Structure formats: C-alpha cells, structure tokens
PDB file of C-alpha atoms in Angstrom:
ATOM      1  CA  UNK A   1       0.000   0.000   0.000  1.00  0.00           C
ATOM      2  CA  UNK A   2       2.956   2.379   0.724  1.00  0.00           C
ATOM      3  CA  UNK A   3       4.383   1.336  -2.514  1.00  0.00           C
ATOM      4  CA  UNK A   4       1.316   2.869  -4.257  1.00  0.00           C
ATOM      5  CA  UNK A   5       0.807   6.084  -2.143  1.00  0.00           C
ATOM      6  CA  UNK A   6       4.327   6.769  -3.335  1.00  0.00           C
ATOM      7  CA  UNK A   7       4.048   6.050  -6.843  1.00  0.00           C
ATOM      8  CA  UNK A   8       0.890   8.420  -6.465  1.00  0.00           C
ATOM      9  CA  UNK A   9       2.505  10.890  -4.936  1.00  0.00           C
ATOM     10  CA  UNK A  10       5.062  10.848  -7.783  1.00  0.00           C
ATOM     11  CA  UNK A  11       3.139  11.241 -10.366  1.00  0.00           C
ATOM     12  CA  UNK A  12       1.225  14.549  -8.716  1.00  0.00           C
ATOM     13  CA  UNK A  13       4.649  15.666  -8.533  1.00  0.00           C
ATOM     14  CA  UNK A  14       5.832  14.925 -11.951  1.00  0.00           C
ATOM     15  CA  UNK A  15       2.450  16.833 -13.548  1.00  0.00           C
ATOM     16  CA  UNK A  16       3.029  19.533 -11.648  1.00  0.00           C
ATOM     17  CA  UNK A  17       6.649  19.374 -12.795  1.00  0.00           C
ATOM     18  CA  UNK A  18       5.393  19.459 -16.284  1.00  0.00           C
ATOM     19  CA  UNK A  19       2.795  22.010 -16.025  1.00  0.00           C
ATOM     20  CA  UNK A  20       5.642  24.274 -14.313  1.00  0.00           C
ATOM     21  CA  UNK A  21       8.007  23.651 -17.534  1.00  0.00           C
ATOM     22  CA  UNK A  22       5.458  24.144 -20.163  1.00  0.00           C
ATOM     23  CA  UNK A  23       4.097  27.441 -18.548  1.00  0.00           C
ATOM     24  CA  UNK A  24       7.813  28.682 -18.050  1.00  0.00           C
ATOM     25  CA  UNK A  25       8.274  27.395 -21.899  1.00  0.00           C
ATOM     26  CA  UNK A  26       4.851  29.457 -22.905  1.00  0.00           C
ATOM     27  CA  UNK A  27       6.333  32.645 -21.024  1.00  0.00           C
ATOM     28  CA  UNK A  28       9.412  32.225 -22.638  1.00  0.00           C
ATOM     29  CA  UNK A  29       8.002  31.854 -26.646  1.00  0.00           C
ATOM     30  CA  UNK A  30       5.975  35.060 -25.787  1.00  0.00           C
ATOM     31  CA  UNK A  31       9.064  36.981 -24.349  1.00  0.00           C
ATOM     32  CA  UNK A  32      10.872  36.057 -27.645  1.00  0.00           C
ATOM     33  CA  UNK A  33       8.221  37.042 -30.003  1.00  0.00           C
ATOM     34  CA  UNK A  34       7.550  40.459 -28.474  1.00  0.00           C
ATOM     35  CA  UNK A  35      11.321  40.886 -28.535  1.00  0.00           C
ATOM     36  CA  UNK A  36      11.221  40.044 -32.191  1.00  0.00           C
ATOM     37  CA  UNK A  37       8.795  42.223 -33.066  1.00  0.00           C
ATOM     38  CA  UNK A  38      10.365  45.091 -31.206  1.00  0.00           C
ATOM     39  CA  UNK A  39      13.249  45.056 -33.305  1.00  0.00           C
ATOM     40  CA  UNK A  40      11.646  45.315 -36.338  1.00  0.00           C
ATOM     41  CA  UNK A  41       9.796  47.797 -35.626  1.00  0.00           C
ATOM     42  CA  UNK A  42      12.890  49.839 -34.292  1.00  0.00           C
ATOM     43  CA  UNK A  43      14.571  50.153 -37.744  1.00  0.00           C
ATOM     44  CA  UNK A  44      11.772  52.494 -39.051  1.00  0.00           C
ATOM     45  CA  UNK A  45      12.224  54.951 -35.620  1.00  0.00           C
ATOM     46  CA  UNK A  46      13.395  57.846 -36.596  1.00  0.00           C
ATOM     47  CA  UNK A  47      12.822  61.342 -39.005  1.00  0.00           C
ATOM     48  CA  UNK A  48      11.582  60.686 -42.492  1.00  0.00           C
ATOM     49  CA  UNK A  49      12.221  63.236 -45.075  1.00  0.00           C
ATOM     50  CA  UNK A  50       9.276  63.307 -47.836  1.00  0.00           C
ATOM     51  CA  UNK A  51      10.315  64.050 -52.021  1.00  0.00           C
ATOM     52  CA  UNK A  52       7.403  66.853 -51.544  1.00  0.00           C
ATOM     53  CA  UNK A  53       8.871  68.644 -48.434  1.00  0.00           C
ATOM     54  CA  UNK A  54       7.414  66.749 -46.093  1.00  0.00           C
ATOM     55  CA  UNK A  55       8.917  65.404 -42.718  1.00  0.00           C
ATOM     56  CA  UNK A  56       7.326  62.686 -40.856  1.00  0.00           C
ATOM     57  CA  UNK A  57       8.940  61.766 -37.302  1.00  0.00           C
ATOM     58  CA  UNK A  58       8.289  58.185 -35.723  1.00  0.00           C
ATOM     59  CA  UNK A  59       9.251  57.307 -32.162  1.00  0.00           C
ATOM     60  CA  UNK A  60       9.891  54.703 -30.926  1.00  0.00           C
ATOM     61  CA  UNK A  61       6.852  54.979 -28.073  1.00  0.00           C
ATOM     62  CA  UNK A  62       4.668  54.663 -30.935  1.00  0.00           C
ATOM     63  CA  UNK A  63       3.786  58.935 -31.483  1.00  0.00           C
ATOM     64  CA  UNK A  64       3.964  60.548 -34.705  1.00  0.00           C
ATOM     65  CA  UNK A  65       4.612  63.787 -36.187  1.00  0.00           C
ATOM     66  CA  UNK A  66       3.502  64.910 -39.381  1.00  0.00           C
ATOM     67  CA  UNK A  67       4.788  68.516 -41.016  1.00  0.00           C
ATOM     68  CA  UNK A  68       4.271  70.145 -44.207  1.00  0.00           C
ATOM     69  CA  UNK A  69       7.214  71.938 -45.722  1.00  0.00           C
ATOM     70  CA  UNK A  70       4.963  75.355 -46.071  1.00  0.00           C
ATOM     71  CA  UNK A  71       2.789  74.945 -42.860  1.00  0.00           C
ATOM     72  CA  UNK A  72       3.885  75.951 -39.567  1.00  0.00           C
ATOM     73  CA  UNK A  73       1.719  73.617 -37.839  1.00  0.00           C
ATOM     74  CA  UNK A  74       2.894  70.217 -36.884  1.00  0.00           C
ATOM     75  CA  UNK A  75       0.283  67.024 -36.451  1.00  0.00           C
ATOM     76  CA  UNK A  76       0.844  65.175 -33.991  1.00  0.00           C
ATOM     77  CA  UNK A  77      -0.448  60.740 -34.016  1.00  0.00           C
ATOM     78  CA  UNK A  78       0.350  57.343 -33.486  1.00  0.00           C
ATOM     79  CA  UNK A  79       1.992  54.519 -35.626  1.00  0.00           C
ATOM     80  CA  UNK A  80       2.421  50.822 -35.370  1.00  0.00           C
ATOM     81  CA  UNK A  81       4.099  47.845 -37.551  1.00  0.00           C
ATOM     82  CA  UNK A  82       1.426  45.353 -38.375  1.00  0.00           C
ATOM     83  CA  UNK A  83       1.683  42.612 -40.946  1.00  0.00           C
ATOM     84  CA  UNK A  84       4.593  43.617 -42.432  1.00  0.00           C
ATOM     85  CA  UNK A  85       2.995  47.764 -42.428  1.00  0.00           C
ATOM     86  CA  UNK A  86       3.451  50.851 -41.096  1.00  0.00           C
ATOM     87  CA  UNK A  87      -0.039  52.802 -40.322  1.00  0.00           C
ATOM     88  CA  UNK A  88       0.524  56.270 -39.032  1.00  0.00           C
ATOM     89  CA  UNK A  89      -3.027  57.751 -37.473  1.00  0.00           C
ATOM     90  CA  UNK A  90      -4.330  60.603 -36.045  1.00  0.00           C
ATOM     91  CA  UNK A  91      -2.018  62.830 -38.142  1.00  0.00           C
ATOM     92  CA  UNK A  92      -4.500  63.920 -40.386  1.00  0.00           C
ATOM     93  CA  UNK A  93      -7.767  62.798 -40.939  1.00  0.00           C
ATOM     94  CA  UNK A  94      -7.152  59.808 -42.389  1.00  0.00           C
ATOM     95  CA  UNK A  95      -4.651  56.976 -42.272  1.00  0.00           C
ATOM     96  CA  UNK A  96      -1.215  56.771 -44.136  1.00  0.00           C
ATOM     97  CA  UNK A  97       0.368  53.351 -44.742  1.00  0.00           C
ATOM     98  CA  UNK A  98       3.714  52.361 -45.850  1.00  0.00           C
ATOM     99  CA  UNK A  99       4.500  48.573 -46.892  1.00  0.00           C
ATOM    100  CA  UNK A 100       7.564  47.137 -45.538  1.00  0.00           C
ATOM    101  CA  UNK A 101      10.199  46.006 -47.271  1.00  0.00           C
ATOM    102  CA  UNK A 102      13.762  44.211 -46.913  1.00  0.00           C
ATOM    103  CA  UNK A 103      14.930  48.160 -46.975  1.00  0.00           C
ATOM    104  CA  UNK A 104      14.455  50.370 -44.417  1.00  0.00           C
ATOM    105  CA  UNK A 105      15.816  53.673 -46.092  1.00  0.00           C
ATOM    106  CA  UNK A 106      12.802  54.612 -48.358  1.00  0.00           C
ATOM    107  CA  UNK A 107       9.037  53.855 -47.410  1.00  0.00           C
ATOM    108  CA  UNK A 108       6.367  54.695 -49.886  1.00  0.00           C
ATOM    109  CA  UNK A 109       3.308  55.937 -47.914  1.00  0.00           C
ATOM    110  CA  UNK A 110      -0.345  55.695 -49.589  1.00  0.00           C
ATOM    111  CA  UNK A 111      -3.670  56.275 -48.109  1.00  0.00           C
ATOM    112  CA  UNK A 112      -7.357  55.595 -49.232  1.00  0.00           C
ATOM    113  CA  UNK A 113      -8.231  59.192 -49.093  1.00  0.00           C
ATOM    114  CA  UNK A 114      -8.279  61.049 -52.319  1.00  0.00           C
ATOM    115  CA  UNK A 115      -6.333  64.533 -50.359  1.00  0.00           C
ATOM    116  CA  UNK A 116      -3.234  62.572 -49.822  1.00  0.00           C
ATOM    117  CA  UNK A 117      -0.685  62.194 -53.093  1.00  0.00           C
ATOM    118  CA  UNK A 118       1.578  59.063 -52.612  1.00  0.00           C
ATOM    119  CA  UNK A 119       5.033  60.932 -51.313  1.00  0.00           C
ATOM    120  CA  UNK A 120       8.122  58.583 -50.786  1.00  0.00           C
ATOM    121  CA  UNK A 121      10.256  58.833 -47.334  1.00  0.00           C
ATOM    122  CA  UNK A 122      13.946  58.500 -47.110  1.00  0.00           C
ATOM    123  CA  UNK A 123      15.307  57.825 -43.722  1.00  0.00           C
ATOM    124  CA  UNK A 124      17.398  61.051 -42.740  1.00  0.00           C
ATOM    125  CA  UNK A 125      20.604  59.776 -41.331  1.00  0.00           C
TER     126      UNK A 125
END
C-alpha cells in the first residue's frame, strides 16, 4: 500500500513538474516574439524626409509627427508595424500606410483618401 501512495505521490509531482516547464516554456516563446517584433519595428524609428517637403517623425513609443514643408503647424499621431505595415493615425484625418520592405531607407506611404498624393520617405541619417 505504501508502494502505491508513493508512486501516487510521484506522479502529482511529476504533472506539476510538467505544467511548471510548459508554462515557463509558454512565457518564454511570448518573451521572444515580443522581442522580435520590437526590433523590427525599431529600424523604421526615426525622421523621415518626404520628395514633396514633407517630414514625418516616428518614435519609438509609438507617437507621430507629421509637417508640411509650407505649414507651420505640426500634427501630432500614433503609428504601429502590423503585418509587415506601417499605419501612421491621427495625423490627419485619415490613415497613411507604408509597406515594408527588406529596406528600411525609403518607405512609400499611400492612403485611401483622395487629399493625400503618394510621397516617398527617405530615412534622414
């Protein structure tokens, strides 16, 4: 009877032994991919100089600025990288959006709205 409370008692043990490793493995795969994503998304931090005069600042907390050569008024928004795209918002009053590439020095930014004209970025250095 001993015999089988240990060999119970093991096996509890030996779940919860599991259980331990595959939530530490879990915690682990999710630090990894966040810290894979962050990187990416780091190379396109910076100050963006448009071919029409533009300048368009992202940081790497996510905010946005947005300035016209010939206005004095700067927007200010947000951006994220998702799928493989940067979306800058709140800028103006519609969203921009750049498709990633292998290269980071040049993004080509479109929107849906008919009062934006496709302008492309280089990275200022």
């Amino acid at each position: 009877m001993r015999e089988k409370m240990n060999v119970m008692v093991e096996k509890k043990n030996g779940k919860g032994i599991g259980a331990k490793r595959f939530a530490v493995g879990v915690l682990i795969l999710c630090l990894a991919f966040s810290l894979c994503a962050c990187g990416k998304k780091d190379k396109y931090v910076g100050t963006w100089i448009g071919t029409q005069g533009t300048i368009l600042v992202l940081n790497k907390d996510g905010s946005s600025y947005y300035k016209e050569l010939d206005e004095q008024e700067t927007s200010v928004g947000t951006w994220e990288l998702e799928d493989e795209q940067i979306i800058v918002e709140e800028c103006m009053d519609y969203e921009i959006y750049a498709n990633c590439g292998k290269d980071a020095e040049s993004l080509l930014f479109q929107a849906d709205s008919s009062r934006w004209n496709d302008e492309l970025f280089v990275k200022s250095k």
